[in-house]
mmCIF file of C-alpha atoms and ligand atoms in Angstrom:
data_model
loop_
_atom_site.group_PDB
_atom_site.id
_atom_site.type_symbol
_atom_site.label_atom_id
_atom_site.label_comp_id
_atom_site.label_asym_id
_atom_site.label_seq_id
_atom_site.Cartn_x
_atom_site.Cartn_y
_atom_site.Cartn_z
ATOM 1 C CA MET A 29 -16.898 -20.210 -11.195
ATOM 2 C CA LYS A 30 -17.944 -20.799 -7.596
ATOM 3 C CA ALA A 31 -15.705 -20.677 -4.523
ATOM 4 C CA ALA A 32 -16.092 -21.081 -0.785
ATOM 5 C CA VAL A 33 -14.061 -19.485 1.988
ATOM 6 C CA LEU A 34 -14.150 -21.225 5.367
ATOM 7 C CA GLY A 35 -13.649 -18.693 8.149
ATOM 8 C CA ALA A 36 -15.162 -15.203 8.373
ATOM 9 C CA GLY A 37 -12.275 -13.428 10.088
ATOM 10 C CA SER A 38 -10.200 -10.707 8.510
ATOM 11 C CA TRP A 39 -8.223 -12.903 6.131
ATOM 12 C CA GLY A 40 -11.183 -15.052 5.040
ATOM 13 C CA THR A 41 -13.312 -11.979 4.345
ATOM 14 C CA VAL A 42 -10.612 -10.308 2.281
ATOM 15 C CA LEU A 43 -9.751 -13.449 0.318
ATOM 16 C CA ALA A 44 -13.456 -13.872 -0.490
ATOM 17 C CA SER A 45 -13.528 -10.285 -1.736
ATOM 18 C CA LEU A 46 -10.411 -10.844 -3.837
ATOM 19 C CA LEU A 47 -12.060 -13.860 -5.467
ATOM 20 C CA ALA A 48 -15.182 -11.784 -6.163
ATOM 21 C CA ASP A 49 -12.964 -9.153 -7.813
ATOM 22 C CA ASN A 50 -11.647 -12.021 -9.969
ATOM 23 C CA GLY A 51 -15.157 -12.999 -11.096
ATOM 24 C CA PHE A 52 -15.974 -15.801 -8.659
ATOM 25 C CA ALA A 53 -19.326 -16.217 -6.918
ATOM 26 C CA VAL A 54 -18.158 -16.690 -3.327
ATOM 27 C CA THR A 55 -19.793 -18.087 -0.213
ATOM 28 C CA ILE A 56 -18.145 -17.488 3.150
ATOM 29 C CA TYR A 57 -18.762 -20.080 5.841
ATOM 30 C CA ALA A 58 -19.220 -18.123 9.089
ATOM 31 C CA ARG A 59 -19.598 -19.888 12.397
ATOM 32 C CA ASN A 60 -21.361 -16.927 13.969
ATOM 33 C CA PRO A 61 -24.902 -16.269 12.566
ATOM 34 C CA SER A 62 -24.735 -12.538 13.277
ATOM 35 C CA VAL A 63 -21.554 -12.263 11.169
ATOM 36 C CA ALA A 64 -23.204 -14.139 8.276
ATOM 37 C CA GLU A 65 -26.225 -11.887 8.522
ATOM 38 C CA GLU A 66 -24.097 -8.733 8.591
ATOM 39 C CA ILE A 67 -22.184 -9.841 5.488
ATOM 40 C CA ASN A 68 -25.413 -10.664 3.622
ATOM 41 C CA ARG A 69 -27.437 -7.634 4.689
ATOM 42 C CA ARG A 70 -24.897 -4.861 4.904
ATOM 43 C CA GLY A 71 -21.837 -6.102 3.025
ATOM 44 C CA THR A 72 -19.617 -5.473 6.045
ATOM 45 C CA ASN A 73 -17.714 -7.447 8.691
ATOM 46 C CA ALA A 74 -17.125 -4.614 11.105
ATOM 47 C CA LYS A 75 -15.522 -6.553 13.942
ATOM 48 C CA TYR A 76 -12.594 -7.594 11.771
ATOM 49 C CA LEU A 77 -12.459 -4.959 9.028
ATOM 50 C CA PRO A 78 -14.171 -1.818 10.311
ATOM 51 C CA GLU A 79 -14.235 0.319 7.171
ATOM 52 C CA PHE A 80 -14.284 -2.311 4.470
ATOM 53 C CA HIS A 81 -17.155 -2.803 2.054
ATOM 54 C CA ILE A 82 -17.379 -6.404 0.822
ATOM 55 C CA PRO A 83 -17.996 -6.421 -2.945
ATOM 56 C CA ASP A 84 -21.069 -7.881 -4.666
ATOM 57 C CA GLY A 85 -20.586 -11.523 -5.432
ATOM 58 C CA VAL A 86 -19.805 -12.475 -1.818
ATOM 59 C CA GLY A 87 -22.451 -14.041 0.413
ATOM 60 C CA ALA A 88 -22.230 -15.857 3.717
ATOM 61 C CA THR A 89 -23.838 -18.900 5.304
ATOM 62 C CA THR A 90 -23.630 -20.770 8.582
ATOM 63 C CA SER A 91 -24.188 -24.043 6.716
ATOM 64 C CA LEU A 92 -20.924 -25.774 5.903
ATOM 65 C CA GLU A 93 -22.758 -28.061 3.488
ATOM 66 C CA GLU A 94 -24.162 -25.121 1.542
ATOM 67 C CA ALA A 95 -20.736 -23.465 1.510
ATOM 68 C CA VAL A 96 -18.645 -26.340 0.166
ATOM 69 C CA SER A 97 -20.823 -28.428 -2.100
ATOM 70 C CA ASP A 98 -20.306 -27.870 -5.799
ATOM 71 C CA ARG A 99 -17.329 -25.438 -5.700
ATOM 72 C CA GLU A 100 -14.312 -25.147 -7.985
ATOM 73 C CA MET A 101 -12.186 -23.798 -5.151
ATOM 74 C CA ILE A 102 -12.335 -23.891 -1.348
ATOM 75 C CA ILE A 103 -10.137 -21.624 0.763
ATOM 76 C CA VAL A 104 -9.541 -22.594 4.379
ATOM 77 C CA ALA A 105 -8.928 -19.468 6.484
ATOM 78 C CA VAL A 106 -9.587 -20.544 10.054
ATOM 79 C CA PRO A 107 -6.920 -20.569 12.807
ATOM 80 C CA SER A 108 -4.588 -23.560 13.015
ATOM 81 C CA HIS A 109 -6.349 -25.047 16.054
ATOM 82 C CA SER A 110 -9.678 -25.187 14.142
ATOM 83 C CA VAL A 111 -8.560 -26.589 10.802
ATOM 84 C CA ARG A 112 -9.107 -30.268 11.560
ATOM 85 C CA GLU A 113 -12.544 -29.706 13.088
ATOM 86 C CA VAL A 114 -13.717 -27.611 10.114
ATOM 87 C CA ALA A 115 -12.183 -29.936 7.514
ATOM 88 C CA ARG A 116 -13.716 -33.006 9.157
ATOM 89 C CA ALA A 117 -17.153 -31.392 9.181
ATOM 90 C CA ALA A 118 -16.796 -30.238 5.550
ATOM 91 C CA ALA A 119 -15.467 -33.509 4.114
ATOM 92 C CA PRO A 120 -18.805 -35.381 3.693
ATOM 93 C CA HIS A 121 -20.240 -32.478 1.682
ATOM 94 C CA LEU A 122 -17.457 -32.113 -0.900
ATOM 95 C CA ARG A 123 -18.492 -32.678 -4.509
ATOM 96 C CA GLY A 124 -16.269 -32.985 -7.582
ATOM 97 C CA ARG A 125 -12.556 -32.192 -7.340
ATOM 98 C CA PRO A 126 -12.273 -28.666 -5.903
ATOM 99 C CA LEU A 127 -8.933 -26.979 -5.387
ATOM 100 C CA VAL A 128 -8.364 -26.730 -1.635
ATOM 101 C CA VAL A 129 -6.180 -23.800 -0.606
ATOM 102 C CA HIS A 130 -5.288 -23.105 2.985
ATOM 103 C CA ALA A 131 -4.190 -19.685 4.161
ATOM 104 C CA THR A 132 -3.547 -20.686 7.770
ATOM 105 C CA LYS A 133 -0.153 -19.931 9.340
ATOM 106 C CA GLY A 134 0.675 -22.396 12.082
ATOM 107 C CA PHE A 135 0.903 -26.064 13.025
ATOM 108 C CA GLU A 136 -1.844 -28.233 14.460
ATOM 109 C CA PRO A 137 -1.184 -27.639 18.170
ATOM 110 C CA VAL A 138 -1.283 -31.199 19.552
ATOM 111 C CA THR A 139 0.063 -33.247 16.649
ATOM 112 C CA LEU A 140 2.508 -30.557 15.384
ATOM 113 C CA LYS A 141 1.461 -31.449 11.842
ATOM 114 C CA ARG A 142 1.581 -28.957 9.010
ATOM 115 C CA ILE A 143 -1.838 -27.713 7.914
ATOM 116 C CA SER A 144 -1.689 -29.405 4.506
ATOM 117 C CA GLU A 145 -1.016 -32.706 6.300
ATOM 118 C CA VAL A 146 -4.143 -32.193 8.416
ATOM 119 C CA LEU A 147 -6.219 -31.448 5.306
ATOM 120 C CA GLU A 148 -4.811 -34.474 3.536
ATOM 121 C CA GLU A 149 -5.842 -36.650 6.460
ATOM 122 C CA GLU A 150 -9.372 -35.244 6.680
ATOM 123 C CA PHE A 151 -10.257 -34.903 2.980
ATOM 124 C CA PRO A 152 -10.816 -37.850 0.601
ATOM 125 C CA PRO A 153 -7.622 -39.305 -0.958
ATOM 126 C CA PHE A 154 -8.617 -38.168 -4.455
ATOM 127 C CA LEU A 155 -8.158 -34.568 -3.281
ATOM 128 C CA ALA A 156 -4.575 -35.089 -2.029
ATOM 129 C CA ASP A 157 -3.057 -33.541 -5.147
ATOM 130 C CA ARG A 158 -5.563 -30.653 -5.107
ATOM 131 C CA ILE A 159 -4.311 -29.219 -1.784
ATOM 132 C CA ALA A 160 -2.239 -26.018 -1.765
ATOM 133 C CA VAL A 161 -0.978 -23.383 0.663
ATOM 134 C CA LEU A 162 -1.147 -19.611 0.199
ATOM 135 C CA SER A 163 1.458 -17.668 2.173
ATOM 136 C CA GLY A 164 3.693 -14.600 2.073
ATOM 137 C CA PRO A 165 3.552 -10.987 3.275
ATOM 138 C CA SER A 166 -0.138 -10.111 3.098
ATOM 139 C CA HIS A 167 -1.952 -8.210 5.808
ATOM 140 C CA ALA A 168 -5.693 -8.394 5.231
ATOM 141 C CA GLU A 169 -6.125 -4.684 5.946
ATOM 142 C CA GLU A 170 -3.908 -3.783 2.966
ATOM 143 C CA VAL A 171 -5.268 -6.347 0.518
ATOM 144 C CA ALA A 172 -8.702 -4.959 1.499
ATOM 145 C CA ARG A 173 -7.694 -1.612 0.041
ATOM 146 C CA ARG A 174 -6.242 -3.346 -2.981
ATOM 147 C CA SER A 175 -2.733 -2.218 -2.142
ATOM 148 C CA PRO A 176 -0.055 -4.060 -4.215
ATOM 149 C CA THR A 177 0.796 -7.379 -2.560
ATOM 150 C CA ALA A 178 2.941 -10.367 -3.609
ATOM 151 C CA VAL A 179 2.338 -13.852 -2.248
ATOM 152 C CA VAL A 180 3.320 -17.444 -2.926
ATOM 153 C CA VAL A 181 1.340 -20.626 -3.555
ATOM 154 C CA SER A 182 2.726 -24.118 -3.135
ATOM 155 C CA SER A 183 1.411 -27.621 -3.602
ATOM 156 C CA LYS A 184 2.726 -31.138 -4.122
ATOM 157 C CA SER A 185 1.213 -30.786 -7.587
ATOM 158 C CA ARG A 186 2.588 -28.110 -9.902
ATOM 159 C CA GLU A 187 -0.672 -28.173 -11.868
ATOM 160 C CA THR A 188 -2.622 -27.382 -8.688
ATOM 161 C CA ALA A 189 -0.272 -24.546 -7.696
ATOM 162 C CA GLU A 190 -0.557 -23.022 -11.155
ATOM 163 C CA ALA A 191 -4.352 -23.343 -11.210
ATOM 164 C CA VAL A 192 -4.587 -21.573 -7.832
ATOM 165 C CA GLN A 193 -2.148 -18.932 -9.069
ATOM 166 C CA SER A 194 -4.377 -18.253 -12.098
ATOM 167 C CA HIS A 195 -7.503 -17.939 -9.955
ATOM 168 C CA LEU A 196 -6.005 -15.584 -7.361
ATOM 169 C CA ILE A 197 -3.704 -13.333 -9.379
ATOM 170 C CA ASN A 198 -4.838 -9.844 -10.403
ATOM 171 C CA ASN A 199 -3.460 -6.323 -10.739
ATOM 172 C CA TYR A 200 -3.070 -5.789 -6.967
ATOM 173 C CA PHE A 201 -2.356 -9.388 -5.899
ATOM 174 C CA ARG A 202 0.680 -10.952 -7.550
ATOM 175 C CA VAL A 203 0.935 -14.700 -6.985
ATOM 176 C CA TYR A 204 4.133 -16.708 -7.428
ATOM 177 C CA THR A 205 4.399 -20.480 -7.254
ATOM 178 C CA ASN A 206 7.086 -22.392 -5.353
ATOM 179 C CA PRO A 207 7.439 -26.192 -5.351
ATOM 180 C CA ASP A 208 8.605 -26.334 -1.719
ATOM 181 C CA LEU A 209 5.341 -26.996 0.155
ATOM 182 C CA ILE A 210 7.111 -27.770 3.436
ATOM 183 C CA GLY A 211 9.235 -24.610 3.331
ATOM 184 C CA VAL A 212 6.330 -22.341 2.417
ATOM 185 C CA GLU A 213 4.196 -23.684 5.270
ATOM 186 C CA ILE A 214 7.019 -23.556 7.807
ATOM 187 C CA GLY A 215 8.128 -20.030 6.853
ATOM 188 C CA GLY A 216 4.576 -18.704 7.281
ATOM 189 C CA ALA A 217 4.136 -20.424 10.623
ATOM 190 C CA LEU A 218 7.473 -19.621 12.272
ATOM 191 C CA LYS A 219 7.656 -15.940 11.348
ATOM 192 C CA ASN A 220 4.901 -15.278 13.893
ATOM 193 C CA ILE A 221 7.251 -16.265 16.734
ATOM 194 C CA ILE A 222 9.777 -13.692 15.634
ATOM 195 C CA ALA A 223 7.014 -11.060 15.293
ATOM 196 C CA LEU A 224 6.126 -11.587 18.954
ATOM 197 C CA GLY A 225 9.803 -11.058 19.760
ATOM 198 C CA ALA A 226 9.931 -7.896 17.623
ATOM 199 C CA GLY A 227 6.931 -6.465 19.483
ATOM 200 C CA LEU A 228 8.586 -7.267 22.795
ATOM 201 C CA SER A 229 11.858 -5.717 21.648
ATOM 202 C CA ASP A 230 10.167 -2.497 20.502
ATOM 203 C CA GLY A 231 8.071 -2.370 23.657
ATOM 204 C CA LEU A 232 11.153 -2.717 25.837
ATOM 205 C CA GLY A 233 12.567 0.339 24.098
ATOM 206 C CA PHE A 234 15.307 -1.374 22.114
ATOM 207 C CA GLY A 235 16.216 0.124 18.779
ATOM 208 C CA ASP A 236 16.420 -0.812 15.125
ATOM 209 C CA ASN A 237 19.699 -2.664 15.671
ATOM 210 C CA ALA A 238 17.964 -5.048 18.052
ATOM 211 C CA LYS A 239 15.068 -5.629 15.680
ATOM 212 C CA ALA A 240 17.334 -6.205 12.687
ATOM 213 C CA ALA A 241 19.328 -8.707 14.746
ATOM 214 C CA LEU A 242 16.158 -10.471 15.879
ATOM 215 C CA MET A 243 14.798 -10.719 12.351
ATOM 216 C CA THR A 244 18.046 -11.958 10.843
ATOM 217 C CA ARG A 245 18.876 -14.445 13.558
ATOM 218 C CA GLY A 246 15.196 -15.379 13.650
ATOM 219 C CA LEU A 247 15.379 -16.226 9.978
ATOM 220 C CA ALA A 248 18.456 -18.366 10.670
ATOM 221 C CA GLU A 249 16.561 -20.476 13.188
ATOM 222 C CA ILE A 250 13.469 -20.665 10.969
ATOM 223 C CA ALA A 251 15.689 -21.998 8.183
ATOM 224 C CA ARG A 252 17.456 -24.399 10.554
ATOM 225 C CA LEU A 253 14.236 -26.057 11.721
ATOM 226 C CA GLY A 254 12.786 -25.850 8.217
ATOM 227 C CA MET A 255 15.730 -27.687 6.696
ATOM 228 C CA ALA A 256 15.569 -30.351 9.413
ATOM 229 C CA MET A 257 11.903 -30.863 8.497
ATOM 230 C CA GLY A 258 12.649 -31.197 4.785
ATOM 231 C CA ALA A 259 12.357 -27.638 3.441
ATOM 232 C CA ARG A 260 14.697 -26.107 0.873
ATOM 233 C CA PRO A 261 16.848 -23.338 2.356
ATOM 234 C CA ILE A 262 16.274 -21.003 -0.619
ATOM 235 C CA THR A 263 12.546 -20.800 0.185
ATOM 236 C CA PHE A 264 13.392 -18.795 3.295
ATOM 237 C CA ALA A 265 14.988 -16.110 1.115
ATOM 238 C CA GLY A 266 11.634 -15.669 -0.645
ATOM 239 C CA LEU A 267 8.169 -14.309 0.083
ATOM 240 C CA ALA A 268 7.237 -17.019 2.599
ATOM 241 C CA GLY A 269 10.495 -16.459 4.483
ATOM 242 C CA VAL A 270 12.177 -13.095 4.616
ATOM 243 C CA GLY A 271 9.196 -11.394 2.913
ATOM 244 C CA ASP A 272 6.691 -12.367 5.578
ATOM 245 C CA LEU A 273 9.223 -11.796 8.338
ATOM 246 C CA VAL A 274 9.745 -8.193 7.229
ATOM 247 C CA VAL A 275 6.040 -7.395 7.060
ATOM 248 C CA THR A 276 5.097 -9.037 10.325
ATOM 249 C CA CYS A 277 7.961 -7.509 12.332
ATOM 250 C CA THR A 278 7.564 -3.983 10.993
ATOM 251 C CA SER A 279 3.869 -3.409 10.245
ATOM 252 C CA ARG A 280 1.382 -1.667 12.496
ATOM 253 C CA HIS A 281 -1.173 -4.202 11.256
ATOM 254 C CA SER A 282 0.643 -7.179 12.736
ATOM 255 C CA ARG A 283 -1.356 -9.015 15.370
ATOM 256 C CA ASN A 284 1.672 -10.942 16.614
ATOM 257 C CA TRP A 285 3.823 -7.801 16.885
ATOM 258 C CA ARG A 286 1.033 -6.060 18.817
ATOM 259 C CA ALA A 287 0.684 -8.998 21.192
ATOM 260 C CA GLY A 288 4.452 -8.947 21.845
ATOM 261 C CA TYR A 289 4.323 -5.203 22.485
ATOM 262 C CA MET A 290 1.487 -5.600 25.003
ATOM 263 C CA LEU A 291 3.408 -8.345 26.795
ATOM 264 C CA SER A 292 6.380 -6.005 27.114
ATOM 265 C CA GLN A 293 4.120 -3.586 28.980
ATOM 266 C CA GLY A 294 3.584 -6.177 31.693
ATOM 267 C CA LYS A 295 0.179 -7.510 30.598
ATOM 268 C CA ALA A 296 -0.605 -11.157 31.256
ATOM 269 C CA LEU A 297 -0.801 -13.419 28.196
ATOM 270 C CA GLU A 298 -4.502 -14.243 28.738
ATOM 271 C CA ASP A 299 -5.349 -10.535 28.940
ATOM 272 C CA VAL A 300 -3.386 -9.804 25.768
ATOM 273 C CA LEU A 301 -5.201 -12.543 23.844
ATOM 274 C CA ALA A 302 -8.598 -11.434 25.151
ATOM 275 C CA GLU A 303 -7.883 -7.826 24.218
ATOM 276 C CA MET A 304 -6.719 -8.729 20.702
ATOM 277 C CA GLY A 305 -9.996 -10.506 19.867
ATOM 278 C CA MET A 306 -8.266 -11.996 16.814
ATOM 279 C CA VAL A 307 -6.074 -15.025 16.449
ATOM 280 C CA VAL A 308 -2.421 -14.553 17.499
ATOM 281 C CA GLU A 309 -0.948 -17.671 15.912
ATOM 282 C CA GLY A 310 2.560 -17.022 17.231
ATOM 283 C CA VAL A 311 1.630 -18.010 20.774
ATOM 284 C CA LYS A 312 0.655 -21.605 19.967
ATOM 285 C CA THR A 313 3.359 -21.762 17.302
ATOM 286 C CA THR A 314 6.044 -20.908 19.873
ATOM 287 C CA ARG A 315 4.986 -23.938 21.889
ATOM 288 C CA ALA A 316 4.862 -26.114 18.755
ATOM 289 C CA ALA A 317 8.232 -24.945 17.413
ATOM 290 C CA HIS A 318 9.890 -25.417 20.804
ATOM 291 C CA ARG A 319 8.726 -29.041 20.830
ATOM 292 C CA LEU A 320 9.695 -29.549 17.173
ATOM 293 C CA ALA A 321 13.165 -28.085 17.821
ATOM 294 C CA GLN A 322 13.646 -30.557 20.654
ATOM 295 C CA SER A 323 12.452 -33.536 18.645
ATOM 296 C CA TYR A 324 14.597 -32.621 15.587
ATOM 297 C CA GLY A 325 17.591 -31.695 17.775
ATOM 298 C CA VAL A 326 17.755 -28.178 16.335
ATOM 299 C CA GLU A 327 18.938 -25.101 18.237
ATOM 300 C CA MET A 328 16.360 -22.276 18.321
ATOM 301 C CA PRO A 329 17.550 -19.859 21.005
ATOM 302 C CA ILE A 330 15.086 -17.030 20.242
ATOM 303 C CA THR A 331 12.155 -19.451 20.218
ATOM 304 C CA ALA A 332 13.369 -21.031 23.459
ATOM 305 C CA GLU A 333 13.571 -17.633 25.203
ATOM 306 C CA LEU A 334 10.126 -16.629 23.930
ATOM 307 C CA HIS A 335 8.779 -19.947 25.154
ATOM 308 C CA ALA A 336 10.200 -19.143 28.585
ATOM 309 C CA VAL A 337 8.657 -15.657 28.555
ATOM 310 C CA LEU A 338 5.225 -16.841 27.361
ATOM 311 C CA PHE A 339 4.830 -20.056 29.325
ATOM 312 C CA GLU A 340 7.422 -20.164 32.119
ATOM 313 C CA GLY A 341 7.034 -16.683 33.577
ATOM 314 C CA LYS A 342 10.509 -15.486 32.556
ATOM 315 C CA ASP A 343 11.106 -11.760 32.621
ATOM 316 C CA PRO A 344 11.583 -10.459 29.031
ATOM 317 C CA SER A 345 14.619 -8.351 30.000
ATOM 318 C CA GLN A 346 16.282 -11.453 31.438
ATOM 319 C CA ALA A 347 15.504 -13.300 28.183
ATOM 320 C CA VAL A 348 17.283 -10.587 26.201
ATOM 321 C CA GLU A 349 20.261 -10.702 28.576
ATOM 322 C CA ASP A 350 20.476 -14.480 28.190
ATOM 323 C CA LEU A 351 20.287 -14.254 24.392
ATOM 324 C CA MET A 352 23.064 -11.663 24.302
ATOM 325 C CA GLY A 353 25.193 -13.684 26.706
ATOM 326 C CA ARG A 354 25.144 -16.939 24.724
ATOM 327 C CA GLY A 355 28.440 -18.583 23.827
ATOM 328 C CA LYS A 356 30.309 -17.419 20.742
ATOM 329 C CA THR A 357 29.184 -18.928 17.445
ATOM 330 C CA HIS A 358 29.516 -18.642 13.648
ATOM 331 C CA GLU A 359 26.913 -16.886 11.556
ATOM 332 C CA MET A 360 26.069 -18.986 8.524
ATOM 333 C CA GLU A 361 27.448 -22.445 9.147
ATOM 334 C CA GLU A 362 24.230 -24.421 9.080
ATOM 335 C CA ILE A 363 22.783 -22.438 6.160
ATOM 336 C CA VAL A 364 25.897 -23.041 4.078
ATOM 337 C CA GLU A 365 25.719 -26.695 5.010
ATOM 338 C CA GLY A 366 22.092 -26.797 3.884
ATOM 339 C CA TRP A 367 23.038 -25.236 0.579
ATOM 340 C CA LEU A 368 25.853 -27.704 0.059
ATOM 341 C CA ASN A 369 23.509 -30.590 0.830
ATOM 342 C CA LEU A 370 20.998 -29.199 -1.637
ATOM 343 C CA LEU A 371 23.600 -28.777 -4.369
ATOM 344 C CA GLY A 372 24.947 -32.260 -3.691
ATOM 345 C CA GLY A 373 21.520 -33.908 -3.406
HETATM 346 N N1 NAI B 255 -5.237 -11.473 9.012
HETATM 347 C C1 NAI B 255 -4.253 -11.526 8.138
HETATM 348 O O1 NAI B 255 -3.801 -10.493 7.632
HETATM 349 C C2 NAI B 255 -3.695 -12.834 7.722
HETATM 350 C C3 NAI B 255 -3.996 -13.994 8.407
HETATM 351 N N2 NAI B 255 -3.440 -15.180 7.999
HETATM 352 C C4 NAI B 255 -3.758 -16.422 8.687
HETATM 353 O O2 NAI B 255 -5.099 -16.753 8.432
HETATM 354 C C5 NAI B 255 -5.646 -17.480 9.549
HETATM 355 C C6 NAI B 255 -6.908 -16.761 10.006
HETATM 356 O O3 NAI B 255 -6.494 -15.491 10.428
HETATM 357 P P1 NAI B 255 -7.465 -14.239 10.601
HETATM 358 O O4 NAI B 255 -8.512 -14.208 9.577
HETATM 359 O O5 NAI B 255 -6.573 -13.076 10.771
HETATM 360 O O6 NAI B 255 -8.111 -14.601 12.020
HETATM 361 P P2 NAI B 255 -9.338 -13.904 12.735
HETATM 362 O O7 NAI B 255 -9.126 -14.040 14.174
HETATM 363 O O8 NAI B 255 -9.555 -12.541 12.142
HETATM 364 O O9 NAI B 255 -10.558 -14.807 12.261
HETATM 365 C C7 NAI B 255 -10.616 -16.174 12.474
HETATM 366 C C8 NAI B 255 -12.012 -16.614 12.057
HETATM 367 O O10 NAI B 255 -12.064 -18.034 12.117
HETATM 368 C C9 NAI B 255 -13.293 -18.370 12.724
HETATM 369 N N3 NAI B 255 -13.199 -19.677 13.343
HETATM 370 C C10 NAI B 255 -12.384 -20.107 14.318
HETATM 371 N N4 NAI B 255 -12.637 -21.380 14.618
HETATM 372 C C11 NAI B 255 -13.652 -21.775 13.813
HETATM 373 C C12 NAI B 255 -14.378 -22.977 13.658
HETATM 374 N N5 NAI B 255 -14.106 -24.049 14.405
HETATM 375 N N6 NAI B 255 -15.358 -23.008 12.746
HETATM 376 C C13 NAI B 255 -15.637 -21.933 12.001
HETATM 377 N N7 NAI B 255 -15.000 -20.761 12.085
HETATM 378 C C14 NAI B 255 -14.009 -20.697 12.995
HETATM 379 C C15 NAI B 255 -13.529 -17.278 13.759
HETATM 380 O O11 NAI B 255 -14.886 -17.231 14.144
HETATM 381 C C16 NAI B 255 -13.106 -16.064 12.967
HETATM 382 O O12 NAI B 255 -14.159 -15.589 12.179
HETATM 383 C C17 NAI B 255 -4.533 -17.498 10.621
HETATM 384 O O13 NAI B 255 -3.869 -18.716 10.554
HETATM 385 C C18 NAI B 255 -3.615 -16.359 10.201
HETATM 386 O O14 NAI B 255 -2.284 -16.571 10.601
HETATM 387 C C19 NAI B 255 -2.599 -15.260 6.917
HETATM 388 C C20 NAI B 255 -2.284 -14.144 6.218
HETATM 389 C C21 NAI B 255 -2.809 -12.842 6.561
HETATM 390 O O1 13P B 256 0.657 -13.448 8.369
HETATM 391 C C1 13P B 256 0.314 -12.293 8.379
HETATM 392 C C2 13P B 256 0.734 -11.345 7.321
HETATM 393 O O2 13P B 256 1.438 -11.984 6.281
HETATM 394 C C3 13P B 256 -0.533 -11.802 9.483
HETATM 395 O O3 13P B 256 0.055 -12.066 10.750
HETATM 396 P P1 13P B 256 0.372 -10.812 11.674
HETATM 397 O O4 13P B 256 -0.875 -9.980 11.728
HETATM 398 O O5 13P B 256 0.788 -11.278 12.999
HETATM 399 O O6 13P B 256 1.495 -10.057 10.991
#
């Protein structure tokens, strides 16, 4: 079986290696020729995964045509702002009916569309039921060392989700399926906002109470927007919801947490992003979620405060004070309502 992975960053490289472990011949599409050459010659991708040796069975190319033609499966692992451009360029070269799995956590910045919607628009209609999302708590650095990981795959088509599950699952990578495509995509995207907040909270010297509060109330607003956009509330109790939230808010590998921490130390956003050298999806997703919350009429106080800190120059300590000083409210009302709607509908 032959697969392609589009995007030679940390996640694309590790997913390609996972597929090679599962017996696939894999071609990574790398935009940067020196990265493709390093993967082919030395079996490394040192910028993103310093000590990782890419297994045999993985090669790289800078030709999108060579990467995608004649593949059983194509994994899209570029940042959310690049998905449409890459998909549009790949579309004319697709042959057969490959499974198309995206591993991108975010929304398209301008249109606010989910990534599977972008792929559906750019790929031929006969591939619409072959599109899936892979999400859940999965830092590339840990999958690289084959540390036990559990993730979730969703698609409009159960057959597609189960086919992807069969191709990706192995003894260190446990793959579940979930029929709620919208919820799985939204959980993976919105958790990055809360991770930025967790980094800020830790950097400001707040304790575990503060982080637990942020994660739990963060999950409440993720679920609130998710439900408004058509997700099932129960999805947010699973790997794409609470699972990913836990890993991203507590792991030293988290890019979004690290960015939040650096911001708390007084660094400017542009400097933080330049220093990271890797995509920090939560920044663009904060902007997207803030706009989505307004258009769906959903309250997202943590997201709104982070938006003010990132883009309106608000002092993080003031943001915390304003969050703590909000009017009194009830904890679970909207979630319970969502459940009741689900049970009734
Ligand atoms: N790193 C991780 O542990 C995980 C990342 N993800 C998600 O996967 C996506 C990619 O993340 P990472 O690999 O961490 O990012 P990264 O910053 O390590 O790598 C991104 C790669 O995409 C390439 N790229 C960007 N625009 C491109 C374009 N127009 N054409 C071709 N290549 C392009 C870059 O050159 C780079 O190689 C993000 O949405 C992220 O949220 C999801 C789960 C885990
Ligand atoms: O989505 C991820 C892990 O599931 C990676 O994002 P972070 O590196 O910000 O945690």
